Short mmCIF file of C-alpha atoms and ligand atoms in Angstrom, two decimals:
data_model
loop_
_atom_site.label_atom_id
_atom_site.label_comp_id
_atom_site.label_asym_id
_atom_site.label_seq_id
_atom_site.Cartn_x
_atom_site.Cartn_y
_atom_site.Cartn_z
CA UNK A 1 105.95 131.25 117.68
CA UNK A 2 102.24 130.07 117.09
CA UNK A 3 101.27 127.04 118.24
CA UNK A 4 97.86 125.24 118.50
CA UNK A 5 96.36 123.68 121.84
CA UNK A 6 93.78 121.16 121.16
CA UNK A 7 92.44 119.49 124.05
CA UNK A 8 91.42 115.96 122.12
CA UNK A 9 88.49 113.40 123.14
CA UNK A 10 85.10 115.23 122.71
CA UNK A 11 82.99 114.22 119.57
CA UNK A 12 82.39 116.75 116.93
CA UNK A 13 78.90 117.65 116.46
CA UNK A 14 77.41 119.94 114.51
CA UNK A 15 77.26 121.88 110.49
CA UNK A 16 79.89 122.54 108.29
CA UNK A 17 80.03 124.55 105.95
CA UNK A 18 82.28 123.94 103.03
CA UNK A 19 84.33 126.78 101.34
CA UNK A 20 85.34 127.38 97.57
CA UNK A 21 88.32 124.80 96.69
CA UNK A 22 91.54 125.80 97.51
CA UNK A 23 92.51 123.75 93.93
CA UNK A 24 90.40 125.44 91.72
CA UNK A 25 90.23 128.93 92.66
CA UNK A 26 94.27 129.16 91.96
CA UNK A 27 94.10 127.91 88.32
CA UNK A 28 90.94 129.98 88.09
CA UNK A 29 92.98 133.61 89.49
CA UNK A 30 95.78 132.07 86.89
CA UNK A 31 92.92 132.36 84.59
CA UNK A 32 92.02 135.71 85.01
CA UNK A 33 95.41 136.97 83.45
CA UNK A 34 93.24 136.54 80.30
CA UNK A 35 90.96 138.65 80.72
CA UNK A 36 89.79 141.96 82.08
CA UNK A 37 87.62 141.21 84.67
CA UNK A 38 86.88 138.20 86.98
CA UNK A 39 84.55 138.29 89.54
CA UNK A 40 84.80 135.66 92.13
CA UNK A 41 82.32 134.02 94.26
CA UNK A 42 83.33 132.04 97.37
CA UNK A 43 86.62 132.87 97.52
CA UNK A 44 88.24 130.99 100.50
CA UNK A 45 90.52 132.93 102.85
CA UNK A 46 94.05 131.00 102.29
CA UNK A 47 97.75 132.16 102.23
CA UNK A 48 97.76 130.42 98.92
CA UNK A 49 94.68 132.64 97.86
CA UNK A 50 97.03 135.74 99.24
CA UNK A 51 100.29 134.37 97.39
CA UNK A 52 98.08 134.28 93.89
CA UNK A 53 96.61 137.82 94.83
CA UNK A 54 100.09 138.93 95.31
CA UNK A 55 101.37 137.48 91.90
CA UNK A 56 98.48 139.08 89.73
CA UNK A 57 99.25 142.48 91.63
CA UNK A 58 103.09 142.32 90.78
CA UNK A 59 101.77 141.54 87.21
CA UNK A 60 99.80 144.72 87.03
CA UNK A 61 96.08 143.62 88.00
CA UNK A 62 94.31 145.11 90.64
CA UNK A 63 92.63 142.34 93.31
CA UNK A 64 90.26 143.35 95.78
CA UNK A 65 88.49 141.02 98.13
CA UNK A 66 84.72 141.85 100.02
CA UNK A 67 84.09 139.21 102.27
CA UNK A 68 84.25 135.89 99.66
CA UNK A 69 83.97 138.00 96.50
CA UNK A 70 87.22 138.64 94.89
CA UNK A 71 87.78 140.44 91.91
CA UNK A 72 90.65 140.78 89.76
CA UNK A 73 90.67 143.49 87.08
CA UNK A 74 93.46 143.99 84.46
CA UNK A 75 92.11 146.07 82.25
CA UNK A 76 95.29 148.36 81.60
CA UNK A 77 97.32 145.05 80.40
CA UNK A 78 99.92 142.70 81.83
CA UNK A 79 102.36 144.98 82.53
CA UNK A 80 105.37 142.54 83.59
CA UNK A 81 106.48 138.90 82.12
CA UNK A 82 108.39 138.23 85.26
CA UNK A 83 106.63 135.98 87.98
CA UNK A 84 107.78 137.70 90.91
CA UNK A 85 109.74 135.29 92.94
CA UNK A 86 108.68 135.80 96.62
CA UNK A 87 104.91 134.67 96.45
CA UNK A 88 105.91 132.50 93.51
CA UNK A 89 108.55 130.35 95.76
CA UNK A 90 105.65 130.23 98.52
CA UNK A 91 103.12 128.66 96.32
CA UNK A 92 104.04 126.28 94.01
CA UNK A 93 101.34 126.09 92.02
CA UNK A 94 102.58 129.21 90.44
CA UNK A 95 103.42 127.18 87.79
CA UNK A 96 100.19 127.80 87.07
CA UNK A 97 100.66 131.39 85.45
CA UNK A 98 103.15 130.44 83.34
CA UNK A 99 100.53 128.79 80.45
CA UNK A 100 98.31 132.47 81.28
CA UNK A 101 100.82 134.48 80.94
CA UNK A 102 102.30 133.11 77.53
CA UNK A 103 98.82 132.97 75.93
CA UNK A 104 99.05 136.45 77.11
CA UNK A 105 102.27 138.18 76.38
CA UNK A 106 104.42 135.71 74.32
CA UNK A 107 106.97 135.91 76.85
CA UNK A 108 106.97 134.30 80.60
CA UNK A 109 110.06 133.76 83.01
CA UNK A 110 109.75 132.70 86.38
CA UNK A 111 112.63 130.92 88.58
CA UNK A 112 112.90 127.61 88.56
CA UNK A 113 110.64 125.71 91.13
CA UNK A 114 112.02 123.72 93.35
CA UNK A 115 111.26 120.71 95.13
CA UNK A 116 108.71 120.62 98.16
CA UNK A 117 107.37 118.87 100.96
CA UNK A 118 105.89 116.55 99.05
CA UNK A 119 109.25 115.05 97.17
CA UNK A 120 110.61 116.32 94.07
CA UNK A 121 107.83 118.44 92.06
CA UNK A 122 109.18 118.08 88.32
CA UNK A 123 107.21 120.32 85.71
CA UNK A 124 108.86 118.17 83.00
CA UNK A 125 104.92 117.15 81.20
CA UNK A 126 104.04 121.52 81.66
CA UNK A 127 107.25 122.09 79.69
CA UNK A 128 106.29 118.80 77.09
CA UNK A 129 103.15 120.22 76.16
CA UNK A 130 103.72 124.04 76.00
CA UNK A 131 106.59 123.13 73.75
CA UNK A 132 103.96 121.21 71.80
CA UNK A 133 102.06 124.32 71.69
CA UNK A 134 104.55 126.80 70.03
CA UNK A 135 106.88 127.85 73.01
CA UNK A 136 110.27 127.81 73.05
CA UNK A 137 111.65 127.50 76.35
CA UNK A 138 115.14 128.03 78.04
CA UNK A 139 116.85 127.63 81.40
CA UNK A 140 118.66 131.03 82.08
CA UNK A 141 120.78 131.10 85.55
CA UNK A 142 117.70 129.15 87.34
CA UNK A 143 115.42 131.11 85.56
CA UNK A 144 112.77 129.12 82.91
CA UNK A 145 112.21 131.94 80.22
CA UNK A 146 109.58 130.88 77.60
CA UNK A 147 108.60 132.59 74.53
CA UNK A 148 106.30 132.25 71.60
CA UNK A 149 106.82 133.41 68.17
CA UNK A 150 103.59 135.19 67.55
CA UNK A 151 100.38 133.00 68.70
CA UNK A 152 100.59 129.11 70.14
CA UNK A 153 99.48 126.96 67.86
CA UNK A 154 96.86 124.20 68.70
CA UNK A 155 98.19 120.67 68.13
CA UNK A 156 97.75 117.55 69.64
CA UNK A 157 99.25 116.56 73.72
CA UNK A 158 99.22 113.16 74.95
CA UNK A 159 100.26 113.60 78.33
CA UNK A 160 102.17 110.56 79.94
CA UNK A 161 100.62 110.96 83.17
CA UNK A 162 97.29 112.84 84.15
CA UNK A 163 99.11 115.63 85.85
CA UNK A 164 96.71 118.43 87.03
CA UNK A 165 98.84 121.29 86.75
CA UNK A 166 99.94 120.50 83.26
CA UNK A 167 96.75 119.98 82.33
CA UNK A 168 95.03 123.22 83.42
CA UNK A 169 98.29 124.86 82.25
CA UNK A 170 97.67 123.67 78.58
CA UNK A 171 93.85 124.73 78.91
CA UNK A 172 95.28 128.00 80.14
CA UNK A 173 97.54 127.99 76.92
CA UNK A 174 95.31 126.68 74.43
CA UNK A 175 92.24 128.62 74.99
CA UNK A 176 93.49 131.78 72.66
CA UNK A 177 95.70 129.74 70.75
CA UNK A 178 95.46 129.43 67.02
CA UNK A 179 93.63 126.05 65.88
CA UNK A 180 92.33 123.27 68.16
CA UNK A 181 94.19 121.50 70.78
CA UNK A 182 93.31 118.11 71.56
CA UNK A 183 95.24 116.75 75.45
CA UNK A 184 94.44 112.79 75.51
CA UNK A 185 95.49 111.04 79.15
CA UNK A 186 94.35 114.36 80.76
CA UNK A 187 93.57 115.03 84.46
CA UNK A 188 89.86 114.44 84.90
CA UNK A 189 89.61 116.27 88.24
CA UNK A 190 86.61 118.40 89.21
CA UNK A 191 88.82 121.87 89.66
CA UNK A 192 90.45 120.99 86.31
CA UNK A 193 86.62 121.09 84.73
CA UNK A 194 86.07 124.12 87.18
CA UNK A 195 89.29 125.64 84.91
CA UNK A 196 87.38 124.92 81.81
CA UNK A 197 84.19 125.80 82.88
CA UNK A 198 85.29 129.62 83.61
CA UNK A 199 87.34 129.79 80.34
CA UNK A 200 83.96 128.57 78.74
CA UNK A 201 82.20 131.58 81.01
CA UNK A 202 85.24 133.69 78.83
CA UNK A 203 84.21 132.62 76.07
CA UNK A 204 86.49 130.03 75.20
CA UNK A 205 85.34 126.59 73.32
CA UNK A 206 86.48 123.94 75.41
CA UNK A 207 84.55 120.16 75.97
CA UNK A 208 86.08 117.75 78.25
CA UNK A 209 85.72 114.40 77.59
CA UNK A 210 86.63 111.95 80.24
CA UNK A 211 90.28 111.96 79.62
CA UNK A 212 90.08 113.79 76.41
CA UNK A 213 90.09 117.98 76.37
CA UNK A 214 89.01 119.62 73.29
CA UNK A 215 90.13 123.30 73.18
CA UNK A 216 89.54 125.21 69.57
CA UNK A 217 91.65 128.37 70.45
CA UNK A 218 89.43 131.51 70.44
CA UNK A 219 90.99 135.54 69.38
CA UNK A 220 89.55 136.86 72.68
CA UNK A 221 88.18 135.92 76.08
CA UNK A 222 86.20 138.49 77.81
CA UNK A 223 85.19 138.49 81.63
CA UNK A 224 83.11 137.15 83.93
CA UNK A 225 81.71 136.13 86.90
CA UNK A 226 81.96 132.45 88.35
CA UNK A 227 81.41 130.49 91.55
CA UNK A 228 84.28 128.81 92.61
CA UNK A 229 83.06 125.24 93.22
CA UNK A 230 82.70 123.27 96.88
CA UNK A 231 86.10 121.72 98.12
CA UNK A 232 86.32 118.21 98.17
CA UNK A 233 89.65 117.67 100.49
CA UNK A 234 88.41 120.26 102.96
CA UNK A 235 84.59 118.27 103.60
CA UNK A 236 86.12 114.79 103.73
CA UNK A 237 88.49 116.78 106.05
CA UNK A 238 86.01 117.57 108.41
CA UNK A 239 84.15 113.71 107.55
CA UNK A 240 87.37 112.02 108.86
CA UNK A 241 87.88 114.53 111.70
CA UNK A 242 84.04 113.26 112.90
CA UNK A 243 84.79 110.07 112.51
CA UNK A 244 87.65 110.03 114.56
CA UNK A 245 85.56 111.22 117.37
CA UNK A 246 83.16 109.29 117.03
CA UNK A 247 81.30 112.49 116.30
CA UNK A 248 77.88 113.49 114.28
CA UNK A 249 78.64 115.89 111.76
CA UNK A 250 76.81 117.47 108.81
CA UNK A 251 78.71 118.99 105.69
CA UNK A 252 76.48 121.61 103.56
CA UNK A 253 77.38 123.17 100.22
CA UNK A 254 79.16 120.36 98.63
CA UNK A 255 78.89 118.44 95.73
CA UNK A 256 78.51 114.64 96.83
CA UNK A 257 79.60 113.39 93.73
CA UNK A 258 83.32 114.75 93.84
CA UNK A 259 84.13 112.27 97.02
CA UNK A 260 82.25 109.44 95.21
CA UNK A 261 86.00 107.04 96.03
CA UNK A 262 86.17 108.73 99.49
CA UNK A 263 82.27 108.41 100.80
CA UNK A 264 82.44 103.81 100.80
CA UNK A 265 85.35 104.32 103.40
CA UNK A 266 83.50 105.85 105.78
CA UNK A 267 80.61 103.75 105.70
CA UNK A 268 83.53 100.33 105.66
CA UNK A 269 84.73 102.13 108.85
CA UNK A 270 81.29 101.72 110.49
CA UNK A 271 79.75 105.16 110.02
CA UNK A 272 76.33 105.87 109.10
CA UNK A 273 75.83 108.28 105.95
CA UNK A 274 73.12 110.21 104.86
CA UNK A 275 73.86 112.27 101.13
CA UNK A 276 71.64 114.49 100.24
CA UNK A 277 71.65 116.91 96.77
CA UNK A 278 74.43 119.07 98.54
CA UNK A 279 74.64 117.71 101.84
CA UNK A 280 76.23 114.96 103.38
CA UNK A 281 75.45 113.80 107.44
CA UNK A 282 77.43 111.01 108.98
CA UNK A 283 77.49 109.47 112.54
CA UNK A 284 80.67 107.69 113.92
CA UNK A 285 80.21 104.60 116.11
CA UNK A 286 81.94 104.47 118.82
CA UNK A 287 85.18 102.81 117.64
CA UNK A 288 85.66 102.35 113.95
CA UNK A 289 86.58 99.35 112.01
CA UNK A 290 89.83 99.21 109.47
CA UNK A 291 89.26 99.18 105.63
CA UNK A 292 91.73 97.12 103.57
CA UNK A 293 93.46 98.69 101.93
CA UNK A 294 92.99 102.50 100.40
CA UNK A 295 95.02 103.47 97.57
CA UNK A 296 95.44 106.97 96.02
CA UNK A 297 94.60 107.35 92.64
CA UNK A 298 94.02 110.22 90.03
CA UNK A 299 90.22 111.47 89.47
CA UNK A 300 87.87 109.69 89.41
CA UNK A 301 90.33 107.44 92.09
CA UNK A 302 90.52 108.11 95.88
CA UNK A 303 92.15 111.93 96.19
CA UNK A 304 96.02 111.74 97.55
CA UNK A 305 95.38 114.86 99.32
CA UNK A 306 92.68 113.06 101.85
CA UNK A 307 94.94 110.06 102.36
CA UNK A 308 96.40 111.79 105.52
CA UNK A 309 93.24 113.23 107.05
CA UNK A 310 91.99 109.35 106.47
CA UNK A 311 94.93 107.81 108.01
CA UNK A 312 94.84 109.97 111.08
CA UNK A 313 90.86 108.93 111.20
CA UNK A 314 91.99 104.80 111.15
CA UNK A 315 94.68 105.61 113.74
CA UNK A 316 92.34 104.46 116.49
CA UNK A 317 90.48 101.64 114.02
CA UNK A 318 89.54 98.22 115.21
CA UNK A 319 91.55 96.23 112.65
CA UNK A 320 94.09 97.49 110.04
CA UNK A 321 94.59 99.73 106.67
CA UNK A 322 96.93 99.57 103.94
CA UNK A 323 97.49 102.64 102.22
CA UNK A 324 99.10 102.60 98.68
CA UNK A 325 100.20 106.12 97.62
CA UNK A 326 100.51 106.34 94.18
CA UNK A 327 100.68 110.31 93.24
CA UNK A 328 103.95 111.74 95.20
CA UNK A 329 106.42 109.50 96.36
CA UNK A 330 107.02 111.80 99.38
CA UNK A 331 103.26 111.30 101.32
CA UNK A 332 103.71 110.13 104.55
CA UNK A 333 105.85 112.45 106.48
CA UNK A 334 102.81 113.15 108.99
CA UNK A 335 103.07 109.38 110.21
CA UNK A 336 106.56 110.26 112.12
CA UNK A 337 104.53 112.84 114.08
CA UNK A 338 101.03 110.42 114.64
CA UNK A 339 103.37 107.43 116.38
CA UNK A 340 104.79 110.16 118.58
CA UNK A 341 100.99 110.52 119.60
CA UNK A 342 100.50 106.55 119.98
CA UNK A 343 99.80 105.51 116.70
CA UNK A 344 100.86 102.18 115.46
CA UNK A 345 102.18 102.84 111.29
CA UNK A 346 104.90 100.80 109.87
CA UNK A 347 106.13 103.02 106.48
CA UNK A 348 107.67 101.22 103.07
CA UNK A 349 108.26 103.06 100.45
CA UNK A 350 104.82 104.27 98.99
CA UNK A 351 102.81 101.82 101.45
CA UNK A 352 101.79 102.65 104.96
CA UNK A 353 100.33 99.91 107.20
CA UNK A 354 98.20 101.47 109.70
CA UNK A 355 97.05 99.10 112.96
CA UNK A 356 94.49 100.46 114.63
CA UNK A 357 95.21 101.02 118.63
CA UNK A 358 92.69 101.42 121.19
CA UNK A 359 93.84 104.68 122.22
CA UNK A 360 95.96 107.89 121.24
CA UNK A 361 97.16 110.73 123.42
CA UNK A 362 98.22 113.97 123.23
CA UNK A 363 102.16 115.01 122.47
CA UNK A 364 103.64 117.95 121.03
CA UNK A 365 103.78 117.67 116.90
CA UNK A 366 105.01 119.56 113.95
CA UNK A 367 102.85 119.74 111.02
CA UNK A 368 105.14 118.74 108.10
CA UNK A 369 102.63 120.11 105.14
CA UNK A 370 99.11 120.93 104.61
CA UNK A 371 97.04 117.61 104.36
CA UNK A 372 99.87 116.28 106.73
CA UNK A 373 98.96 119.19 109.40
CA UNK A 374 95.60 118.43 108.81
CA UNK A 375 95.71 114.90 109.62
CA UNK A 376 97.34 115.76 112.86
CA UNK A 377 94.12 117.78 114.15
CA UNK A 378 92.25 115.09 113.14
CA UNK A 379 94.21 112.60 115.39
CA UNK A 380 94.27 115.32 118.46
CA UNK A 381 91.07 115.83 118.17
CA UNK A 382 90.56 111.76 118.96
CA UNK A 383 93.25 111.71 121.39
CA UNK A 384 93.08 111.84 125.13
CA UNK A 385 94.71 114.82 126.51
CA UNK A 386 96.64 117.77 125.08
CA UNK A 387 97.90 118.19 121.75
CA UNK A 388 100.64 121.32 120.89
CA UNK A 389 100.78 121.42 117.16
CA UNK A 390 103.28 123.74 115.49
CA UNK A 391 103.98 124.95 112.12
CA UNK A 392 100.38 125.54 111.14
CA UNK A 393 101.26 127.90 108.77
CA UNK A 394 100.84 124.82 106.42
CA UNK A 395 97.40 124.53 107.09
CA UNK A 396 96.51 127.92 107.01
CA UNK A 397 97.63 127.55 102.85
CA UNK A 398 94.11 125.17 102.18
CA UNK A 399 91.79 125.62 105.15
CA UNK A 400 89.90 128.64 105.66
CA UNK A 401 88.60 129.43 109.16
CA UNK A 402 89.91 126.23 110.22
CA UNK A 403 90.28 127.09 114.11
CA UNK A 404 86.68 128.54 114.46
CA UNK A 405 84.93 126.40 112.79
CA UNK A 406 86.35 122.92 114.58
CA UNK A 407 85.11 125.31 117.52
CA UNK A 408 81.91 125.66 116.44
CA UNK A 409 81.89 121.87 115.87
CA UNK A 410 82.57 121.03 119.55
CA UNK A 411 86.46 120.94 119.38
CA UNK A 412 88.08 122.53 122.07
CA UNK A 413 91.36 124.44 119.99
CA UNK A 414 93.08 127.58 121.07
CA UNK A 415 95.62 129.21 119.16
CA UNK A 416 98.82 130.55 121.42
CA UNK A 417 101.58 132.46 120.81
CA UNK A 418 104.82 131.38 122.85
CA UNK A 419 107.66 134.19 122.96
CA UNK A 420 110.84 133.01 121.17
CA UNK A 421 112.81 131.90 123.59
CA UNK A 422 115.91 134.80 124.62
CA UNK A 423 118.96 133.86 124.92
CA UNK A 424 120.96 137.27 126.90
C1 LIG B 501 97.54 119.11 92.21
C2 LIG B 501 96.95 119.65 93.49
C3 LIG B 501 97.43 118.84 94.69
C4 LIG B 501 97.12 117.36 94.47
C5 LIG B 501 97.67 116.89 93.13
C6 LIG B 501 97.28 115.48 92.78
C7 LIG B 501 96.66 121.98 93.02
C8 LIG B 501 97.04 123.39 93.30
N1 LIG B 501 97.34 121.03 93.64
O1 LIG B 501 98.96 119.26 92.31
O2 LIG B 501 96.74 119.31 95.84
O3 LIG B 501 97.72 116.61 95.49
O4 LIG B 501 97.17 117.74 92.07
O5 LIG B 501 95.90 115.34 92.78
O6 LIG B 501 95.73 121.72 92.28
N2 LIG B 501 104.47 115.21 87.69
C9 LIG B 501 105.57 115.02 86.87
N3 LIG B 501 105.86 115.98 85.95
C10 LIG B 501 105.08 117.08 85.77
C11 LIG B 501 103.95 117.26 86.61
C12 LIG B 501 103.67 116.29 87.56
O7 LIG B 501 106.31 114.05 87.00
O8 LIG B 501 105.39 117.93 84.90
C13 LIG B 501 104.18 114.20 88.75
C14 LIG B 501 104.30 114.82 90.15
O9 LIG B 501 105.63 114.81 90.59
C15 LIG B 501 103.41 113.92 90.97
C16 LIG B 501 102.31 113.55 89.98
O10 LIG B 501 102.83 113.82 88.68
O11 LIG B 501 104.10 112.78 91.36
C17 LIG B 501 101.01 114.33 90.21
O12 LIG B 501 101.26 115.69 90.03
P1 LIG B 501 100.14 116.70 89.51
O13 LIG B 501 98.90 115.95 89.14
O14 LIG B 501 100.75 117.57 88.49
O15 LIG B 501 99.85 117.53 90.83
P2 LIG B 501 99.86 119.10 91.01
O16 LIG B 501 99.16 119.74 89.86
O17 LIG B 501 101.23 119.56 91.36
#
């Protein structure tokens, strides 16, 4: 079993530099069903990035990675309509390839998703609108098998709730559908405009709108090559796990305006922030004040997936935090494992009230899922003593070179293996 060691108290110090987003370079290898080529730039390393890769291979494309280029070709044709169900039940966002692979072959079946970490996972507003679109769609034995009769047509989807994934699976959908598609009450998240913005590079005609997406279907897409853009979660990742130390850090390559809810926390904590065109620098004080109350939102709202890194960063506040979560009603399943480091968190429902303690230690912990792992190097990075965090396989699914780069920052982390134990 692998296990992390990190040996908390030191600040962080030092430059960070932020990868592609884990969020918008799945949609985006989705994407790339429809067409022949895609060429991408700053491809982060992730097991979700590897569960994708493994997907588009099973579906007869060819993906090859050099360094943070990957590139997916599928010029011979999907040859399968059957989401393989190994990767597919390791990555939920799979449901992602069911919209490509319609607007592709008329005919997609995958297995039912299930639940996750996160609470139930329903795909209820995907179905909705790629009924809307033409597709008939049946459960079979666990198995959702979709079909179109000839092209989807374009129509018009108001979507009950922003969801992301149904969103970027109707602009995967829509973009070689017949007629225009109109999605009111969409997502309005940067990696669902990264989706459009590489259909766009295919040459599909798509404006968003604020809320409103405008997709007039197009015959043919042809390939390209596209930069996947900066991830949001994994700088204010890095911005919490500074400010927990108490730390000076400095985040390159990202795009300031995506944490525009996030960045006023920080500086309500007591930190000092500088943002430049692509930068942002912040220095901790020495113990950090609580901030009312933070409640997740969808874009342009403050992200759900940074509400754990953020909690773990108030754990050793002056003062207290409420935290509303909004999105899944299954968020805080990381604050069992921060009291067992000294935390003080009282849970209800979707609100967390955090009260900031003068001091957390080290204890062994489980990371429960990705932003929840997260959160917990963030607190044992501010705690006194030895942290052993298992089950960082979680982490490993949105962060890539996680471990070195906390090292470069000053963090003292080891990764161990520990031998099963054997029983004779
Ligand atoms: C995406 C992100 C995830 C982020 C989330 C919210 C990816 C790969 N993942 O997940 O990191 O936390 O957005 O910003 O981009 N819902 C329904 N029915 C549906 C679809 C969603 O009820 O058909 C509900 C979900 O249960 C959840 C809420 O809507 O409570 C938000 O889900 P959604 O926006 O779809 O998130 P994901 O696309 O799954």
């Amino acid at each position: 079993m692998e296990y992390w060691s990190i040996e908390g108290g030191r600040p962080l110090g030092g430059t960070a530099k932020i990868h592609g987003a884990k969020n918008a370079v799945l949609p985006i290898m989705a994407a790339s069903l429809l067409v022949d080529r895609a060429v991408l730039y700053r491809c982060p390393v992730l097991t979700d990035v590897d569960a994708a890769a493994r997907i588009l291979r099973a579906l007869g494309c060819t993906v090859t990675r050099c360094g943070e280029t990957l590139t997916v070709l599928n010029t011979e044709g999907v040859c399968c309509e059957t989401l393989p169900e190994e990767p597919a039940r390791e990555m939920r966002s799979s449901i992602l390839f069911l919209g490509a692979l319609l607007a592709r072959c008329g005919r997609a079946r995958l297995s039912f998703p299930g639940g996750c970490e996160l609470g139930p996972r329903p795909i209820d507003l995907h179905l909705m609108g790629l009924a809307r679109l033409g597709a008939e769609i049946r459960e079979d034995g666990g198995f959702l098998d979709c079909r179109v009769n000839g092209r989807l047509r374009g129509t018009q989807i108001a979507l009950p709730f922003p969801s992301v994934g149904a969103t970027e699976n109707l602009l995967l959908a829509a973009a070689t559908a017949e007629g225009e598609t109109i999605v009111t009450n969409a997502a309005r998240e940067p990696e669902v405009t990264a989706l459009a913005e590489f259909l766009n590079t295919c040459g599909a005609d798509i404006v968003c709108d604020g809320d409103r997406i405008r997709v007039r279907g197009v015959g043919e897409l042809h390939g390209c090559a596209f930069a996947i853009p900066p991830d949001r979660i994994e700088a204010a990742t890095y911005l919490c796990a500074a400010a927990a130390t108490g730390g000076e850090i400095r985040v390159e390559g990202v795009c300031p305006a995506h944490l525009a809810a996030v960045l006023p926390f920080f500086e309500e904590m007591g930190c000092r922030l500088d943002v430049g065109e692509d930068t942002i620098e912040l220095a901790a004080p020495r113990c950090l004040s609580g901030v009312g109350c933070v409640r997740t939102m969808p874009y342009p709202g403050f992200p759900t997936d940074a509400q754990a890194p953020l909690m773990a960063a108030l754990c050793r506040s002056e003062g207290s935090t409420l935290f509303i979560e909004t999105i899944f009603s299954a968020r805080y399943r990381h604050v069992g494992e921060l009291l067992r480091m000294g935390a003080c968190i009282s849970t209800d429902g979707r609100t967390a009230l955090v009260r900031g303690v003068g001091r957390l230690h080290g204890a062994g912990v489980a990371c429960t899922d990705l932003r929840g792992g997260a959160a917990l190097v963030v607190a044992a990075l501010a705690a006194e003593g030895e942290t052993r965090l298992c089950e960082t396989h979680h982490i490993e699914r949105g962060y890539s070179d996680f471990v070195p780069l906390l090292s470069a920052l000053g963090a003292e982390i080891t990764i161990l293996r520990q031998e099963e134990p054997h029983f004779v």
